Short mmCIF file of C-alpha atoms in Angstrom, two decimals:
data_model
loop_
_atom_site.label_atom_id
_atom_site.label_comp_id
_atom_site.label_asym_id
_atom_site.label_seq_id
_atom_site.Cartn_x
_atom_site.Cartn_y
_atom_site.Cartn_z
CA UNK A 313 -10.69 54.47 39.04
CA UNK A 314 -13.11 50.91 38.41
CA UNK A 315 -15.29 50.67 35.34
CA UNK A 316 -18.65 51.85 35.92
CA UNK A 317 -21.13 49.28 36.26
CA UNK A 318 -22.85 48.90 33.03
CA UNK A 319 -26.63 49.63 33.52
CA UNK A 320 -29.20 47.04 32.51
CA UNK A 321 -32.71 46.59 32.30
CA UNK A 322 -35.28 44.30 31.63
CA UNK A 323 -38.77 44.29 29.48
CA UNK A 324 -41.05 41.40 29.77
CA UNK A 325 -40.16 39.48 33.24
CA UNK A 326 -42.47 36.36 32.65
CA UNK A 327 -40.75 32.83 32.58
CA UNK A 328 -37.56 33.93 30.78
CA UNK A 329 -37.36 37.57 31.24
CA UNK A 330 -37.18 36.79 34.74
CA UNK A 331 -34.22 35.12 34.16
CA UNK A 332 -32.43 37.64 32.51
CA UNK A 333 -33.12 39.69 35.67
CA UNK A 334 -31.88 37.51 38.05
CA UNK A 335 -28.45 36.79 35.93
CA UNK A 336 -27.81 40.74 35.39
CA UNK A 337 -28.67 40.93 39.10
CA UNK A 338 -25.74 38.74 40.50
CA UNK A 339 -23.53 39.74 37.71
CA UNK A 340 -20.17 41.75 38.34
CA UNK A 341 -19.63 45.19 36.72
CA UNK A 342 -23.60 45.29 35.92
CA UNK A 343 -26.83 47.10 37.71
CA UNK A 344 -29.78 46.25 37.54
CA UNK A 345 -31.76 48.84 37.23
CA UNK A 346 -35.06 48.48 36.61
CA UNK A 347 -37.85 45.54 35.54
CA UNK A 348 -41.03 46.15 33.35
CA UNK A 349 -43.84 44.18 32.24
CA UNK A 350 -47.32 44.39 31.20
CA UNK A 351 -48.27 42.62 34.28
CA UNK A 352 -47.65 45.25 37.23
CA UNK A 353 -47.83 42.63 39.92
CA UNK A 354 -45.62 40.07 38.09
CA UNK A 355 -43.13 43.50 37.80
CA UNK A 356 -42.90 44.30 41.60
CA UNK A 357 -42.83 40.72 42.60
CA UNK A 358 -39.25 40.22 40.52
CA UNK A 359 -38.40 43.66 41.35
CA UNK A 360 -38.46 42.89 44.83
CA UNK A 361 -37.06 39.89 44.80
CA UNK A 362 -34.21 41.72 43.31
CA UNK A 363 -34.61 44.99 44.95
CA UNK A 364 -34.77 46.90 41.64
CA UNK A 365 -37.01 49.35 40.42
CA UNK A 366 -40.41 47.89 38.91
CA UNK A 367 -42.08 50.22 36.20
CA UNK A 368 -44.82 50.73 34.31
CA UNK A 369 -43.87 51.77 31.11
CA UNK A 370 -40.89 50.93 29.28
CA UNK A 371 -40.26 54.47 28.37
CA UNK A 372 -39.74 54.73 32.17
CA UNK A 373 -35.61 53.11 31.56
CA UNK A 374 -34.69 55.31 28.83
CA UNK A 375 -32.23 57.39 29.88
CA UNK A 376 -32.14 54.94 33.36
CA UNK A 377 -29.98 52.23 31.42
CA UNK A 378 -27.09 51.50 28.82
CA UNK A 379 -28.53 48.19 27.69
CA UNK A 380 -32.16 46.03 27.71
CA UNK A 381 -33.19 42.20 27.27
CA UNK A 382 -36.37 42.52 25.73
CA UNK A 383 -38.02 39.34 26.46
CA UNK A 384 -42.00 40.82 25.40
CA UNK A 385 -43.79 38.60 23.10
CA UNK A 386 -42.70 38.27 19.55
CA UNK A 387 -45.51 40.75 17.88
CA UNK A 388 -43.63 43.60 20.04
CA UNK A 389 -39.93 43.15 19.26
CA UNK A 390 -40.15 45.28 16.61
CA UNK A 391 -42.13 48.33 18.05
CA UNK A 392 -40.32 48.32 21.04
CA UNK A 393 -36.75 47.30 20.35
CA UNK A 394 -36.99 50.01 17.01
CA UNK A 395 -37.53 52.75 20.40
CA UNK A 396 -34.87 51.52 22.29
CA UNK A 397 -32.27 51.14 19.26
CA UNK A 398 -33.55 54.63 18.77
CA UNK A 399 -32.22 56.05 21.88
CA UNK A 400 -28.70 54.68 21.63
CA UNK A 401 -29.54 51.73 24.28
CA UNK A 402 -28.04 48.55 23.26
CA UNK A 403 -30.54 45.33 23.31
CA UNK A 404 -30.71 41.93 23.24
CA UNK A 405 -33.84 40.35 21.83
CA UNK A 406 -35.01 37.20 22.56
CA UNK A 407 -35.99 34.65 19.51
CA UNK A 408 -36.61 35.42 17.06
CA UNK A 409 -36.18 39.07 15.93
CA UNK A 410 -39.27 40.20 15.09
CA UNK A 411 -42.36 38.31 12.91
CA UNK A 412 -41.54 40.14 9.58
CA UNK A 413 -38.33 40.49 7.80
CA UNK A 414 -39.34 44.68 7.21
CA UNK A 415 -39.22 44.49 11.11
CA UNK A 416 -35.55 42.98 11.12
CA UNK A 417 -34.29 44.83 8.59
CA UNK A 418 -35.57 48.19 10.78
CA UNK A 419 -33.80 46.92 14.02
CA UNK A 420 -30.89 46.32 12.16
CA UNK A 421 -30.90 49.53 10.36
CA UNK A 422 -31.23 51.33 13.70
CA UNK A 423 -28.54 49.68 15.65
CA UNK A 424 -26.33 50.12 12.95
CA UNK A 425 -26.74 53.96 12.68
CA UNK A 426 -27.01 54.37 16.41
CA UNK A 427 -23.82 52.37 16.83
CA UNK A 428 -25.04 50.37 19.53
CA UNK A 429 -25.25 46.47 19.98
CA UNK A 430 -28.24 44.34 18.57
CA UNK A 431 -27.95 40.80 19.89
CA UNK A 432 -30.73 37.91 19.14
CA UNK A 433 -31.11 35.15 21.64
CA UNK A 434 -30.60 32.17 19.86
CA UNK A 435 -28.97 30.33 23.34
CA UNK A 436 -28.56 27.33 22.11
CA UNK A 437 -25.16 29.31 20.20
CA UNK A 438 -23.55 29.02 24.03
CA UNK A 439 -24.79 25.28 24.62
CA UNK A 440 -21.49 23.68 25.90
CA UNK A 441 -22.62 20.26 24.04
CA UNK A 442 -22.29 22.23 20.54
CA UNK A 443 -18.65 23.77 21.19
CA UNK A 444 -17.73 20.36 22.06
CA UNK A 445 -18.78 18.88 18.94
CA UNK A 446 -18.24 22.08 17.04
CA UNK A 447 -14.49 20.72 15.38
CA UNK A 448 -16.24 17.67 14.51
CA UNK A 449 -19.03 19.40 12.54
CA UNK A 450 -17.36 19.57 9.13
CA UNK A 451 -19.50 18.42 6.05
CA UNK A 452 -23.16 17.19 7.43
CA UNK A 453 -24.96 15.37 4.97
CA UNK A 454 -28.48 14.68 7.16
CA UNK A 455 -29.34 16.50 10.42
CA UNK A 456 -32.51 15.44 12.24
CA UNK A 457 -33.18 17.73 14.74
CA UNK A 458 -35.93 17.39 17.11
CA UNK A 459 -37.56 19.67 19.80
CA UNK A 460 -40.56 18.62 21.75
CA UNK A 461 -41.65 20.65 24.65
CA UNK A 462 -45.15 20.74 26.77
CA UNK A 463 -47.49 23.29 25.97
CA UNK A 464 -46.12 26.69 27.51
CA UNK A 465 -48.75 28.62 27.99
CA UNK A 466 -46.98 31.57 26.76
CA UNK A 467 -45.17 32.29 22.94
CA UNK A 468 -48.48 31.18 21.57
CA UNK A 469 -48.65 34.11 19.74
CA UNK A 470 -46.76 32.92 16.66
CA UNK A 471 -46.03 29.00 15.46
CA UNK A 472 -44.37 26.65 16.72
CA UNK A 473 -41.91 27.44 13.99
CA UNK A 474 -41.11 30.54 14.96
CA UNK A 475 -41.40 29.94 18.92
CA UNK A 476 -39.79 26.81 19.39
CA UNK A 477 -38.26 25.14 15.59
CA UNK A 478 -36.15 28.86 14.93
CA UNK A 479 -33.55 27.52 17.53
CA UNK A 480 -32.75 24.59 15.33
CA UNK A 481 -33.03 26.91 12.02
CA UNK A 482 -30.01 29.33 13.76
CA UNK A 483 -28.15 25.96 14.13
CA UNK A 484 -28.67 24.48 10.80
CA UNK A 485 -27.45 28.16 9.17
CA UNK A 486 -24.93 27.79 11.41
CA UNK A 487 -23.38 24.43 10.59
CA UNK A 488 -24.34 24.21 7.33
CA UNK A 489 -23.18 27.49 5.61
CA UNK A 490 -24.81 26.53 2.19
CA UNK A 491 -27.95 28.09 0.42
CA UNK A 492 -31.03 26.95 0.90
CA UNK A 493 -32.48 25.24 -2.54
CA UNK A 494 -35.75 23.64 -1.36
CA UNK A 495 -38.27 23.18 1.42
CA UNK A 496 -41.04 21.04 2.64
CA UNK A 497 -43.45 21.39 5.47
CA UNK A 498 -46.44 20.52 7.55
CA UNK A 499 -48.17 21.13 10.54
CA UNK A 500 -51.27 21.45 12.30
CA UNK A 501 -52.86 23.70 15.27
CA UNK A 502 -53.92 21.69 18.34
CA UNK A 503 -54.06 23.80 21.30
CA UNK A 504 -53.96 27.58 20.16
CA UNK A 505 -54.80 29.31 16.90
CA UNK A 506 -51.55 29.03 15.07
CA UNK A 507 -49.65 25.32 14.25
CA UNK A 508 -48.23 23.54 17.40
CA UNK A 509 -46.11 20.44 15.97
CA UNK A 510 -44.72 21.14 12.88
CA UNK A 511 -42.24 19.38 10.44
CA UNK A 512 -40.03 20.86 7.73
CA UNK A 513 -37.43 18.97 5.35
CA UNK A 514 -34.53 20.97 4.41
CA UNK A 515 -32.33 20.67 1.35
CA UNK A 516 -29.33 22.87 0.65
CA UNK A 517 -27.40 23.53 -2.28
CA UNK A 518 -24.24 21.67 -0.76
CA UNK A 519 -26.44 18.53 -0.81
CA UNK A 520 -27.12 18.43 2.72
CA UNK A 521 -31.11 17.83 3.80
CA UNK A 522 -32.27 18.18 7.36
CA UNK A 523 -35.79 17.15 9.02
CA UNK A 524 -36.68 18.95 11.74
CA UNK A 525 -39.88 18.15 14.07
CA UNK A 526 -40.76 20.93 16.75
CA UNK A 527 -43.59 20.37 18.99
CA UNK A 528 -45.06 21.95 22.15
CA UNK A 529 -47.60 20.03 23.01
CA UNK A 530 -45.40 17.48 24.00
CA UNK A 531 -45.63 15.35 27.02
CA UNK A 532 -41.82 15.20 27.46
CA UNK A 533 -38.99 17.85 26.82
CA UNK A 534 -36.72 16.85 24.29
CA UNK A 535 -33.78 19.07 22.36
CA UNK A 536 -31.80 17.06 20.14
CA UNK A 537 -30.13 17.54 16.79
CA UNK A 538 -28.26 14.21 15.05
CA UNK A 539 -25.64 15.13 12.28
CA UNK A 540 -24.89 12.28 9.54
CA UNK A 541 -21.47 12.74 7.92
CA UNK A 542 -19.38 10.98 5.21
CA UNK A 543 -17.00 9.23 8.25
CA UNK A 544 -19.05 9.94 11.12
CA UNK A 545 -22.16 10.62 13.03
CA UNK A 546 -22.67 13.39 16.30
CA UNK A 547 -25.81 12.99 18.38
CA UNK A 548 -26.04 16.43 20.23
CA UNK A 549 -28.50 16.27 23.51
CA UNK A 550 -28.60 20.54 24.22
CA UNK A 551 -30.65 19.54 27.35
CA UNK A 552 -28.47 16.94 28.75
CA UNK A 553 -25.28 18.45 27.57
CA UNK A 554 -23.80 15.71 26.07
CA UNK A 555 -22.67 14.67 22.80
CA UNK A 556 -22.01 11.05 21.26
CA UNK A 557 -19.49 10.58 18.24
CA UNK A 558 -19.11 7.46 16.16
CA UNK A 559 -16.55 7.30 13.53
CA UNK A 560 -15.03 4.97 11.18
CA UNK A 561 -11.85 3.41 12.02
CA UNK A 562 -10.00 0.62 10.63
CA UNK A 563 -11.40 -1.67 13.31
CA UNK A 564 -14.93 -0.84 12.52
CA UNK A 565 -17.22 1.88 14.00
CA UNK A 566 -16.08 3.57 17.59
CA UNK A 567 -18.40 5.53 19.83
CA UNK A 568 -16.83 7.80 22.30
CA UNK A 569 -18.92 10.46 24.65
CA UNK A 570 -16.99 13.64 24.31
CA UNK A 571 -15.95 15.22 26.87
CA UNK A 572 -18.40 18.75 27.92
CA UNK A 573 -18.06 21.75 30.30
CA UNK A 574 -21.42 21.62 31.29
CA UNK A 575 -22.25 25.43 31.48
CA UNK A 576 -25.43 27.06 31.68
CA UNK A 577 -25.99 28.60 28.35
CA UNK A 578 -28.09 31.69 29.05
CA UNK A 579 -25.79 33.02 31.78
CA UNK A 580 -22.94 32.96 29.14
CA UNK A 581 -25.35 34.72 26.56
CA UNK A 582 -26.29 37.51 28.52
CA UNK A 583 -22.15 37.51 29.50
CA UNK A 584 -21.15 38.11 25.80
CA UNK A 585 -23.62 40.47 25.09
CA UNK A 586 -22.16 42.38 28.38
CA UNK A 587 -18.97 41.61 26.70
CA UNK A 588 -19.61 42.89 22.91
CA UNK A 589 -20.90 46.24 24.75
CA UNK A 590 -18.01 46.83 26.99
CA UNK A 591 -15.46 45.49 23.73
CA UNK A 592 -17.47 47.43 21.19
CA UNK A 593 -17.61 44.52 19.41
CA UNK A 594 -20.08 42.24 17.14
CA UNK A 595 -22.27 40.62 18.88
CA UNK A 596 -22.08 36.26 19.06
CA UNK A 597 -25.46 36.23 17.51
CA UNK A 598 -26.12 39.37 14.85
CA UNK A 599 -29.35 41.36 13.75
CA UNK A 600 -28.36 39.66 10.87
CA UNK A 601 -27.80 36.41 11.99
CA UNK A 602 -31.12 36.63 13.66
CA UNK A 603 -33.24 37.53 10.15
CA UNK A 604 -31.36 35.13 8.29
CA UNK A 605 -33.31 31.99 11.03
CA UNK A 606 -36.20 34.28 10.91
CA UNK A 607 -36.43 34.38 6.66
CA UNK A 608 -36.84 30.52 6.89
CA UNK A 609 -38.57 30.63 9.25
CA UNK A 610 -41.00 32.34 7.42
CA UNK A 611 -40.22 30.64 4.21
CA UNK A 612 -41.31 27.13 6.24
CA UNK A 613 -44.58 28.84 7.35
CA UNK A 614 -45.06 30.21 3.96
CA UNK A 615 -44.98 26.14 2.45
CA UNK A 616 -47.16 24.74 5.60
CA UNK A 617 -49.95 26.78 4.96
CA UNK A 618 -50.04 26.49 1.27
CA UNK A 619 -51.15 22.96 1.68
#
C-alpha cells in the first residue's frame, strides 16, 4: 500500500498564503484540502483556482487536515496557531511567531506537549545563495544587511522590524552564534502608524557588530546581507541568488562568483516542513528558533522608541 497523502490546509490566502496553496496544491503525497480567509471572496477565488474547499471559519479544517500554513496577520498567530497546536495539527507560521514572547513561549509549549511540528517561516533559511556561501561563513566580524521593499499594503500591522528586518535577525542568530551584548536603533513611521524604515546596530559578545536597514517604503526591492571577515568578504544577493567572495591570496585580493542552484526558496520550505512531519523530525526553523529573532526583535523596538 502508498503513503496516504498528507492533508494540508491553508489560513490567510492573501499575497503569500496564496502561495502556500498553490505549492501544497501541485505537491506529491499532499492534499489540499481546504483554504480560509477573512475575506470570503478572496477564499473561493483561490479555492477555485485550486478546486479545494473554501471556508469560513478556520475551525471548519480541524479534524479536515494533518497540517496548516497560517499565513493571518501577525496579531493572530498566537490565538489561532495556540487552537490548532491544540488539536494535534502540525503548523507552520509565517514570520515571525507571534508579537509577544508569552505568545511564543505558548505555541511552543503546545506543540511540544501535543507532539506535533511547529515550523516558523523564516525562508530566507532555504535561499540557495546562503547554502552556497554557508562553508565560507566562519567568523564575521561586520554584516550589513539591507532590505528595502515598496510599501505592501499588507503586514502593516506591526514594524517594519518585525515585518520585514526579522528575516535578517534569523540570519544574523544564525551565522553569528554569539550573545547579543548591545543594541542601537532608530526609525520613523511614514506611511502607517507603526515605524516603516528602521535601522539597528548590532554588537555581539564575539566582537562581531552588524547594521541592518529595513525599509518598505522603498521604491526598489532590495535583499542583501554583506559579511566582513578576518581573510575575506561574502556579498549575499537573496533576490538575485548570487553570492560574491573575495579573499586574500598571496597575489592580492581574488573575487570569484560562487557557483548557486538557483531554487525557489519557499517551495523547499513548505517541502521540509512536509518532510519533518512525515520524518517526525525537528523542524529546519524551530518554535524556538523563531522567538529567539522575535526577542530582538522586540529588544530593537524596545531601543527605537525609547528615543
Amino acid at each position: 500500500m502508498g503513503i496516504s497523502p498528507l492533508r494540508v490546509g491553508v489560513i490567510g490566502v492573501g499575497h503569500l498564503g496564496s502561495r502556500h496553496a498553490e505549492i501544497y496544491a501541485g505537491m506529491p503525497g499532499v492534499r489540499l484540502s481546504g483554504v480560509c480567509d477573512a475575506n470570503p471572496t478572496r477564499a473561493r477565488e483561490v479555492a477555485k483556482r485550486l478546486s479545494c474547499p473554501a471556508l469560513r471559519d478556520f475551525r471548519q479544517l480541524l479534524g479536515q487536515v494533518d497540517a496548516i500554513s497560517l499565513a493571518v496577520p501577525t496579531t493572530l498567530h498566537g490565538a489561532i496557531g495556540r487552537v490548532l497546536l491544540h488539536r494535534g495539527v502540525h503548523v507552520l507560521i509565517e514570520k515571525p511567531i507571534a508579537t509577544t514572547l508569552g505568545q511564543a513561549d505558548a505555541l511552543i509549549r503546545e506543540a511540544a506537549r501535543q507532539h506535533v511540528v511547529l515550523q516558523i517561516g523564516h525562508v530566507e533559511r532555504f535561499n540557495a545563495a546562503l547554502h552556497a556561501a554557508r562553508k565560507y561563513l566562519t567568523h564575521p566580524r561586520f554584516i550589513e544587511v539591507h532590505r528595502l521593499s515598496p510599501y505592501p499594503f499588507r503586514g502593516t500591522d506591526v514594524s517594519v522590524i518585525l515585518d520585514v528586518m526579522i528575516h535578517d535577525l534569523d540570519m544574523l542568530l544564525l551565522l553569528v552564534r554569539s550573545q547579543v551584548t548591545r543594541v542601537d536603533a532608530l526609525g520613523i513611521a511614514v506611511l502607517s502608524k507603526s515605524e516603516d524604515i528602521a535601522n539597528a546596530r548590532v554588537r555581539f559578545a564575539s566582537g562581531c557588530v552588524a547594521n541592518l536597514t529595513a525599509s518598505r517604503i522603498s521604491d526598489e526591492s532590495i535583499r542583501r546581507i554583506r559579511v566582513f571577515q578576518e581573510d575575506s568578504y561574502l556579498s549575499i544577493d537573496y533576490k538575485a541568488q548570487a553570492v560574491e567572495l573575495a579573499h586574500k591570496t598571496r597575489a592580492g585580493i581574488r573575487r570569484v562568483n560562487l557557483p548557486v542552484n538557483q531554487r525557489p526558496p519557499l517551495q523547499d520550505e513548505l517541502a521540509a516542513f512536509i518532510h519533518a512531519i512525515r520524518a517526525k523530525q525537528r523542524p529546519v526553523v524551530t518554535g524556538r528558533d523563531g522567538r529567539a529573532a522575535l526577542a530582538l526583535a522586540l529588544r530593537i523596538e524596545q531601543t527605537m522608541r525609547r528615543r
